[in-house]
Short mmCIF file of C-alpha atoms and ligand atoms in Angstrom, two decimals:
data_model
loop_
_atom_site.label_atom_id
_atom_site.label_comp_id
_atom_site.label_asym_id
_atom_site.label_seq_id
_atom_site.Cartn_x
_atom_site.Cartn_y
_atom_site.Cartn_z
CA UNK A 610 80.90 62.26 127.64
CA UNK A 611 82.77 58.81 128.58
CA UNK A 612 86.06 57.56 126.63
CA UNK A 613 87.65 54.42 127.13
CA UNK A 614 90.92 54.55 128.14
CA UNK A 615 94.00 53.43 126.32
CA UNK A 616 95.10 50.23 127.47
CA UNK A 617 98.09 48.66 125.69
CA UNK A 618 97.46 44.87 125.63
CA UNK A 619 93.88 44.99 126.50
CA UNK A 620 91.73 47.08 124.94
CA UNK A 621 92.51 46.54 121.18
CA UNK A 622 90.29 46.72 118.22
CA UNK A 623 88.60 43.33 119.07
CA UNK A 624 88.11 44.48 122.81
CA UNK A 625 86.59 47.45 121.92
CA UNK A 626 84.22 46.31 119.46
CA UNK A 627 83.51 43.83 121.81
CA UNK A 628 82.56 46.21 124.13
CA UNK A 629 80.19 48.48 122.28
CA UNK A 630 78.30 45.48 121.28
CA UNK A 631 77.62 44.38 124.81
CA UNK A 632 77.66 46.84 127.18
CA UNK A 633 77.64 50.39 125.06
CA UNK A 634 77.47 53.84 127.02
CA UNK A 635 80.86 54.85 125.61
CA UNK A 636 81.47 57.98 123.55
CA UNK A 637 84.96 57.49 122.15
CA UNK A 638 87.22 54.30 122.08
CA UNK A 639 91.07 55.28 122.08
CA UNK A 640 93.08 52.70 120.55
CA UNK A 641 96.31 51.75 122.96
CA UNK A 642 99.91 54.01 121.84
CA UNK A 643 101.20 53.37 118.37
CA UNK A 644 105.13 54.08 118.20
CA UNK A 645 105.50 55.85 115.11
CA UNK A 646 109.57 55.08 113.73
CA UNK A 647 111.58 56.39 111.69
CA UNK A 648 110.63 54.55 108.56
CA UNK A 649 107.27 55.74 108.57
CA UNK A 650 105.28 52.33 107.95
CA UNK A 651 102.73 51.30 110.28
CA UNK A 652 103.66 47.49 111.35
CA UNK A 653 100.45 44.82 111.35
CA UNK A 654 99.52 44.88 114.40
CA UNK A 655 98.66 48.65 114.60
CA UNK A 656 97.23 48.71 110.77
CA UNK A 657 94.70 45.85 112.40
CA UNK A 658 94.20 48.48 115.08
CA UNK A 659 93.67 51.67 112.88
CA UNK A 660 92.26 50.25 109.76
CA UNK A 661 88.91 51.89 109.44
CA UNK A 662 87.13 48.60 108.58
CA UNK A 663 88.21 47.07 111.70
CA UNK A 664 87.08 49.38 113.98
CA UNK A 665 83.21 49.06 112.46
CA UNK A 666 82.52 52.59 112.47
CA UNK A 667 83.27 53.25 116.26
CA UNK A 668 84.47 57.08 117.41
CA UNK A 669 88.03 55.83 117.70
CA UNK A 670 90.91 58.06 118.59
CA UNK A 671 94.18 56.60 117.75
CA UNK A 672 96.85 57.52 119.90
CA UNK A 673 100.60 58.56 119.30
CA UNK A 674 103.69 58.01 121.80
CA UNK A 675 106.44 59.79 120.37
CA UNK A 676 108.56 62.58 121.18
CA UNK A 677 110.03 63.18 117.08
CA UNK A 678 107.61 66.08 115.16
CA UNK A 679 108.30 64.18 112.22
CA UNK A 680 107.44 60.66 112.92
CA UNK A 681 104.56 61.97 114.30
CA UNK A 682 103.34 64.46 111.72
CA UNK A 683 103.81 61.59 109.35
CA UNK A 684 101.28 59.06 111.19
CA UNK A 685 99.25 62.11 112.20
CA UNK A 686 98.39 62.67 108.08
CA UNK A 687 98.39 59.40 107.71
CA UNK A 688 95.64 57.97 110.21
CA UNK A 689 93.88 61.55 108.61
CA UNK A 690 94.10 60.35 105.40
CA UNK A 691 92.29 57.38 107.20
CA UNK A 692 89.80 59.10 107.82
CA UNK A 693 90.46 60.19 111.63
CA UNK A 694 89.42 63.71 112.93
CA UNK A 695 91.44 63.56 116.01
CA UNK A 696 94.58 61.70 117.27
CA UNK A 697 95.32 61.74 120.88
CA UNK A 698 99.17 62.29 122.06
CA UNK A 699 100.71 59.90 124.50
CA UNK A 700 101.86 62.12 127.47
CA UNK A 701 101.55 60.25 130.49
CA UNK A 702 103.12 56.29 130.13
CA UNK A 703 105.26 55.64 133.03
CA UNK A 704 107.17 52.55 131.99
CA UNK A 705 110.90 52.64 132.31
CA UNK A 706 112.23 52.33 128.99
CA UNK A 707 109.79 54.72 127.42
CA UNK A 708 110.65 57.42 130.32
CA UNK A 709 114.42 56.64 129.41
CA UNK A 710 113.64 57.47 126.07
CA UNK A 711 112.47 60.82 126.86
CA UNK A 712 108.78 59.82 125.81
CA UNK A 713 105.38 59.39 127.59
CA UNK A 714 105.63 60.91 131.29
CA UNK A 715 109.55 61.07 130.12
CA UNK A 716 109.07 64.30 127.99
CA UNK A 717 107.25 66.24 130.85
CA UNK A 718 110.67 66.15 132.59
CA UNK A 719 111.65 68.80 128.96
CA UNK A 720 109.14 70.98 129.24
CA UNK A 721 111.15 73.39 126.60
CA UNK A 722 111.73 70.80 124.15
CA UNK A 723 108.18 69.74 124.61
CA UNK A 724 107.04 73.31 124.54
CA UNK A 725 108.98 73.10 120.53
CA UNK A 726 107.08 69.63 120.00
CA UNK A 727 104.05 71.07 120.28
CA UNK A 728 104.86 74.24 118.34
CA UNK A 729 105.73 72.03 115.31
CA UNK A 730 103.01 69.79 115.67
CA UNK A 731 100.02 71.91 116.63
CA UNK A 732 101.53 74.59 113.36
CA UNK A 733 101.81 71.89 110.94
CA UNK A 734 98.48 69.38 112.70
CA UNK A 735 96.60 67.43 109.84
CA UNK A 736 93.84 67.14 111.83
CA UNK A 737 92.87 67.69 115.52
CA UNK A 738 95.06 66.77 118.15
CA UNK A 739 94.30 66.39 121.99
CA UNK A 740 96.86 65.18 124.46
CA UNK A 741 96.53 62.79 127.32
CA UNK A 742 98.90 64.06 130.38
CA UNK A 743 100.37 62.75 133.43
CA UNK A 744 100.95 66.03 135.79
CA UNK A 745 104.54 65.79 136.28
CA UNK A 746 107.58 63.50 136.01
CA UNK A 747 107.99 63.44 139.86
CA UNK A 748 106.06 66.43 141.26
CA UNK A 749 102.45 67.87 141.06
CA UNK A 750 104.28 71.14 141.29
CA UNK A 751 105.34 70.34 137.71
CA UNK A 752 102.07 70.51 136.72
CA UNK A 753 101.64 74.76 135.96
CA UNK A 754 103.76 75.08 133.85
CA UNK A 755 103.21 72.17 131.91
CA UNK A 756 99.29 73.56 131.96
CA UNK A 757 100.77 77.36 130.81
CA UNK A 758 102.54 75.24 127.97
CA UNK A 759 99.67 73.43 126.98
CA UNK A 760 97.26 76.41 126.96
CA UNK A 761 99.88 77.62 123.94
CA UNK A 762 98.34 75.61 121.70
CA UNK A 763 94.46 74.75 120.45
CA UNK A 764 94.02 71.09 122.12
CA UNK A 765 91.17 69.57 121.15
CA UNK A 766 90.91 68.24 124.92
CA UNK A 767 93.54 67.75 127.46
CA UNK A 768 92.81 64.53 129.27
CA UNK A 769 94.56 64.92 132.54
CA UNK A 770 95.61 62.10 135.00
CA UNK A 771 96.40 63.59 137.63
CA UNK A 772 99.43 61.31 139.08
CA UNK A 773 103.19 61.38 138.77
CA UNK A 774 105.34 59.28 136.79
CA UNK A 775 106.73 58.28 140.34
CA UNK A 776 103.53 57.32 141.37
CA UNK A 777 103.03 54.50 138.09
CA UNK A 778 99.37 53.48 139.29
CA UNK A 779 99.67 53.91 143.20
CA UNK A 780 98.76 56.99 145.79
CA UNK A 781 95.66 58.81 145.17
CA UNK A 782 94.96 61.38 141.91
CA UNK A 783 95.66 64.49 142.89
CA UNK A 784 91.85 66.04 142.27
CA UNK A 785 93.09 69.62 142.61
CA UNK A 786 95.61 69.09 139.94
CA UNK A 787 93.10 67.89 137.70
CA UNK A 788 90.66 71.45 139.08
CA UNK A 789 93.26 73.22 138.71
CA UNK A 790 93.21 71.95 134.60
CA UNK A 791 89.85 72.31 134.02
CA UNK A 792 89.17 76.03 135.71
CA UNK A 793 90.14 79.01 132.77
CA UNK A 794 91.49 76.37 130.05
CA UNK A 795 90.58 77.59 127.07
CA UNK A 796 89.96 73.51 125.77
CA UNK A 797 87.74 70.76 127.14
CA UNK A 798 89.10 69.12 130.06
CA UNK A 799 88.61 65.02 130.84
CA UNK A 800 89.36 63.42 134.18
CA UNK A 801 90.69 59.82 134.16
CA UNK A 802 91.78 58.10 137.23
CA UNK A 803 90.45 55.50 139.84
CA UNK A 804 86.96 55.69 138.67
CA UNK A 805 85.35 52.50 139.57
CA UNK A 806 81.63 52.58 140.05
CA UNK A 807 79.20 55.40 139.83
CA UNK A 808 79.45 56.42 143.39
CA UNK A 809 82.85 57.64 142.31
CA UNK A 810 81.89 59.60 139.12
CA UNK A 811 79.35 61.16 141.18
CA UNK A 812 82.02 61.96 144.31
CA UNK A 813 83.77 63.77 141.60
CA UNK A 814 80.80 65.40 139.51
CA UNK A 815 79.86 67.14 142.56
CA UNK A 816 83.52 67.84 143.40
CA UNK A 817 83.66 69.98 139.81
CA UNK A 818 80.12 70.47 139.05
CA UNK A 819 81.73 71.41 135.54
CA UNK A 820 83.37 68.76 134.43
CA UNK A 821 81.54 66.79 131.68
CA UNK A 822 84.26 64.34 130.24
CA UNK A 823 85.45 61.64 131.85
CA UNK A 824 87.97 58.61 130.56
CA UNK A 825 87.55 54.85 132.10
CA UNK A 826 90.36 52.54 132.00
CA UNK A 827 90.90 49.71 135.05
CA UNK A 828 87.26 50.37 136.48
CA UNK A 829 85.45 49.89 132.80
CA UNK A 830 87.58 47.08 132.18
CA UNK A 831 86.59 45.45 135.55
CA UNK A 832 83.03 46.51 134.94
CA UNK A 833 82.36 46.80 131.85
CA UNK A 834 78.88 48.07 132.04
CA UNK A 835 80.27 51.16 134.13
CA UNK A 836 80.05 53.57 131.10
CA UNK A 837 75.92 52.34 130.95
CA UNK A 838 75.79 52.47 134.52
CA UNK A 839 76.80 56.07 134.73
CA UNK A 840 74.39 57.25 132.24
CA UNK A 841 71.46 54.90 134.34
CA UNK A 842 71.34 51.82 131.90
CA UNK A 843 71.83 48.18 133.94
CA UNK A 844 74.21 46.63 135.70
CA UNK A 845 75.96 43.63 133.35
CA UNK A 846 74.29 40.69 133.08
CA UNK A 847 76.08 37.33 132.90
CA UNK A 848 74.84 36.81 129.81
CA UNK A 849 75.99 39.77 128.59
CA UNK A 850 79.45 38.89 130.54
CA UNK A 851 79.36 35.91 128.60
CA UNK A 852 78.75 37.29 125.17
CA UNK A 853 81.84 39.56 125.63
CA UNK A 854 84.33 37.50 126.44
CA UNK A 855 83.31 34.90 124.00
CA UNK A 856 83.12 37.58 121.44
CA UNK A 857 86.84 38.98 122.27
CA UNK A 858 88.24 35.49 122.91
CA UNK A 859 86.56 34.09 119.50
CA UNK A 860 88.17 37.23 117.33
CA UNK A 861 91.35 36.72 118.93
CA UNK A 862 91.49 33.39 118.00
CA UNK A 863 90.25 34.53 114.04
CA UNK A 864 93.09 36.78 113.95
CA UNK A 865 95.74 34.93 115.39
CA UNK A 866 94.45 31.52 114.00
CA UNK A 867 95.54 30.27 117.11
CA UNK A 868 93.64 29.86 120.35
CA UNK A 869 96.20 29.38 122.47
CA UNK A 870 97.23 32.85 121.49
CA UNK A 871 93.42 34.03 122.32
CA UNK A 872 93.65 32.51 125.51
CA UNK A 873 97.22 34.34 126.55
CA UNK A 874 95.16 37.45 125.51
CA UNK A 875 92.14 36.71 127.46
CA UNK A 876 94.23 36.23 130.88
CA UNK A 877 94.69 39.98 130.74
CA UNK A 878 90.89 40.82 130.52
CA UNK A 879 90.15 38.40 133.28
CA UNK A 880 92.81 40.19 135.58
CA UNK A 881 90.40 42.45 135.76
CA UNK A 882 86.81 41.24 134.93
CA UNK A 883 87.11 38.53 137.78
CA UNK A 884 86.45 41.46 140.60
CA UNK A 885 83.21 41.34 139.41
CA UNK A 886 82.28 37.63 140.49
CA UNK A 887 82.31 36.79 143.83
CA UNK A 888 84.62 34.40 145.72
CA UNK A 889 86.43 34.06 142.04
CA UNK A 890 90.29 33.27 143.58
CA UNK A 891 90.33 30.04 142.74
CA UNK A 892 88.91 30.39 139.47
CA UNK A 893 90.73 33.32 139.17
CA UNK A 894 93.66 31.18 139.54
CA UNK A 895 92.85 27.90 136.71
CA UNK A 896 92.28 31.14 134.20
CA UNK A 897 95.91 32.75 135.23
CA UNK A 898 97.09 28.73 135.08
CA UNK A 899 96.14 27.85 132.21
CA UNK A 900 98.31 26.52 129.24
CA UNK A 901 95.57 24.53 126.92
CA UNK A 902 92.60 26.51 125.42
CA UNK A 903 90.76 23.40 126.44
CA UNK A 904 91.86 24.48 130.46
CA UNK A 905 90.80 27.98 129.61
CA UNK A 906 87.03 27.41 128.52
CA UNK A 907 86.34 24.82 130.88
CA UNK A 908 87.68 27.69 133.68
CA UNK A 909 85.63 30.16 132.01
CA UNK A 910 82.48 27.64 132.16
CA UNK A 911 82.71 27.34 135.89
CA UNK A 912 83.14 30.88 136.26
CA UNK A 913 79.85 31.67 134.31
CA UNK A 914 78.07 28.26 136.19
CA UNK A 915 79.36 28.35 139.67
CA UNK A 916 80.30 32.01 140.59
CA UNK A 917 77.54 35.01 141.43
CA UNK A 918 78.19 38.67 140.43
CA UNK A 919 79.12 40.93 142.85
CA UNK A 920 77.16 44.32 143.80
CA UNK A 921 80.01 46.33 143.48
CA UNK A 922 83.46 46.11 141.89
CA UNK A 923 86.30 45.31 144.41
CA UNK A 924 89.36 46.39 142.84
CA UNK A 925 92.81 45.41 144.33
CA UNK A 926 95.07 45.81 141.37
C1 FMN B 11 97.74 47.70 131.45
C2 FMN B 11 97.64 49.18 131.16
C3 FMN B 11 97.95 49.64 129.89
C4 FMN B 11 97.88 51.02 129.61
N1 FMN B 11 98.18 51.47 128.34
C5 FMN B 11 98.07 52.81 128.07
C6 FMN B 11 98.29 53.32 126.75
O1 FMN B 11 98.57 52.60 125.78
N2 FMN B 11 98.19 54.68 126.58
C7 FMN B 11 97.86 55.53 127.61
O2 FMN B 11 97.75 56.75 127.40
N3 FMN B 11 97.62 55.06 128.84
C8 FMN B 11 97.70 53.74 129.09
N4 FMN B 11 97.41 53.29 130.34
C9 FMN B 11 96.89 54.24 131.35
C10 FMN B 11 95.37 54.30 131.32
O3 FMN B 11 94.91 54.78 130.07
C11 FMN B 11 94.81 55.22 132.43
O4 FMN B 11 95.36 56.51 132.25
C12 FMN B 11 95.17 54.73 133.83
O5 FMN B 11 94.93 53.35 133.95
C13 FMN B 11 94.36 55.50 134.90
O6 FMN B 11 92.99 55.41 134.64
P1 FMN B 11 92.04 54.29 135.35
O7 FMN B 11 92.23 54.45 136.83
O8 FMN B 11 90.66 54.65 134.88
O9 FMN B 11 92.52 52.96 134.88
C14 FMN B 11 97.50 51.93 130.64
C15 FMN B 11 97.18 51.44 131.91
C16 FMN B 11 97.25 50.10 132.19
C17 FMN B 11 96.89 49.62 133.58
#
C-alpha cells in the first residue's frame, strides 16, 4: 500500500487530485497539517482542503498538528462528521516554532504528557486515528519508549520516519529504528523516508520482507509516476508531465483568481519535478525567476520543448 506524504505547501487538494488523475498508483492522499485553535473553526484554506467535494472522492487522510486533546477531539469529530474514517496525527514536523511550541517532533521531547494525549484522545477517538512519528527529538535512543507508549493505544498505523528532529531532512533514516517499529507492533507499520525510485523500495522490501506500507513524499513529488512505477505501471510521460502541471497550475489559478498566485505555487512543485528533466538548471532557474505568469509559461514551454527526461531521478534537495 503507497500514501502520499504530507507536504505543507505542496501537496494540497489541487495537487493531489492532480496527481491521481495523471499518474495514479497511490492508495491514500494525506492532506498537509491542519492547526486546530482554540476557537474551533476551521479557517478557508483548510475547509478547501477537507471539504469532501473537493477532494473528488479520493482516500484522503486529513492530518492534525496539535498537542491540546481538546482542539483536537473537536476537529477529530468534526472532519468525522465529514465523513473521514481516519485522521492522521502530526508527530514528526521539525520546524522551529512548532518544536518551541511543544508540537510535531516537539512533543516527543514529553513523552509523559504525550503518553496523557494519547490516553484522552485514543479513549474519547471519533473515528480512527493513526500517527505519523519522527523517532526522537534528538536521539534514536528515544525511540523505545516512545514505541512502548504508542503500543498503549489501538493506532490504526504508525507511520514511522525514522530521523531525529536534529536531523530536519539530512543524515540517513535510521532503517533499524523503523525494524525495530514494525517487528511485534500490534498495528500496521509504514516506512517513509528517502524513497526515490524503485530500486530503493525494493533495497528496503528485501531489507523487511514484511513491510507492506510505504509513504512517498520528496521522491513522488520529484517523480510523480513513482507510486505506478512501484506497482510496474510506466515511467511518466511528458505528456502526462504536462497534463499535471497544467492541471495544478490551472486550479490554482481558479481558486485564487489570480495567476500570479498559481505561479508562486507552482515554483514549489518545480523544486522538485525539474530532477526529472535533464540539464534543467537554467530552466530551472527562469521558473525560480519568475515574477509574470507570462515568464512562467513561456519557462514551462521550453522545459516541455527543449529538455529530455531523465532515466532516473537525481535528487539533491
Ligand atoms: C516541504 C515539506 C513539507 C512537509 N510538510 C509536512 C506536513 O505537513 N506534515 C507531515 O507530517 N510531514 C510533512 N513533511 C514531511 C514529509 O511528509 C516526509 O515525512 C519527509 O519528507 C520524509 O519523506 P520523503 O523522504 O519521502 O520526502 C514535509 C516535508 C517537506 C519537505
Amino acid at each position: 500500500m503507497v500514501s502520499l506524504a504530507p507536504m505543507e505547501g505542496l501537496t494540497t487538494v489541487y495537487y493531489r487530485q492532480a496527481l491521481a488523475r495523471w499518474f495514479g498508483g497511490v492508495d491514500r492522499y494525506f492532506t498537509p497539517f491542519l492547526t486546530p485553535t482554540q476557537d474551533h473553526r476551521f479557517t478557508k484554506r483548510e475547509l478547501r482542503e477537507i471539504l469532501q467535494e473537493h477532494n473528488g472522492g479520493l482516500p484522503t487522510v486529513p492530518q492534525l498538528l496539535t498537542r491540546n486533546a481538546e482542539d483536537f477531539l473537536w476537529a477529530a469529530g468534526e472532519l468525522a462528521a465529514m465523513g473521514y474514517q481516519e485522521v492522521n496525527l502530526n508527530l514528526g514536523c521539525p520546524s522551529g516554532t512548532v518544536v518551541a511550541k511543544g508540537k510535531g517532533s516537539g512533543f516527543l521531547g514529553h513523552p509523559a504528557e504525550l503518553d496523557a494525549f494519547l490516553e484522552e484522545i485514543f479513549s474519547k477517538a471519533p473515528c480512527a486515528l493513526s500517527i505519523k512519528t519522527r523517532i526522537g527529538l534528538k536521539d534514536p535512543e528515544e525511540f523505545p519508549a516512545l514505541l512502548a507508549i504508542y503500543r498503549k493505544y489501538p493506532l490504526a498505523e504508525l507511520i514511522v520516519h525514522p530521523r531525529v528532529r536534529t536531523d530536519m531532512y539530512k543524515n540517513t533514516p535510521r532503517w533499524d529504528c523503523f525494524g525495530a517499529a514494525l517487528e511485534n507492533s500490534p498495528f500496521p507499520v509504514c516506512y517513509n523516508g528517502d524513497i526515490y525510485t524503485p530500486d530503493d523500495a525494493a533495497r528496503l522490501q528485501a531489507a523487511f520482507p514484511a513491510a507492506e506500507r510505504l509513504m512517498l513524499g520528496r521522491g513522488l513529488a520529484g517523480d510523480p509516476a513513482l507510486a505506478r512505477r512501484l506497482k510496474g505501471g510506466s515511467a511518466a510521460s511528458k505528456m502526462e508531465l504536462a497534463g499535471f502541471v497544467d492541471q495544478v497550475y490551472e486550479s490554482y489559478a481558479e481558486a485564487f483568481g489570480s495567476r500570479r498566485n498559481a505561479m508562486l505555487r507552482m515554483k514549489e512543485v518545480w523544486f522538485y519535478l525539474i530532477r526529472l528533466f535533464l540539464e534543467g538548471d537554467k530552466l530551472s532557474k527562469a521558473i525560480k525567476k519568475a515574477r509574470d505568469p507570462l515568464d512562467y509559461e513561456s519557462a514551462v514551454r521550453s522545459v516541455f520543448s527543449d529538455l529530455e527526461l531523465s532515466p532516473v531521478l537525481r535528487p539533491d534537495w
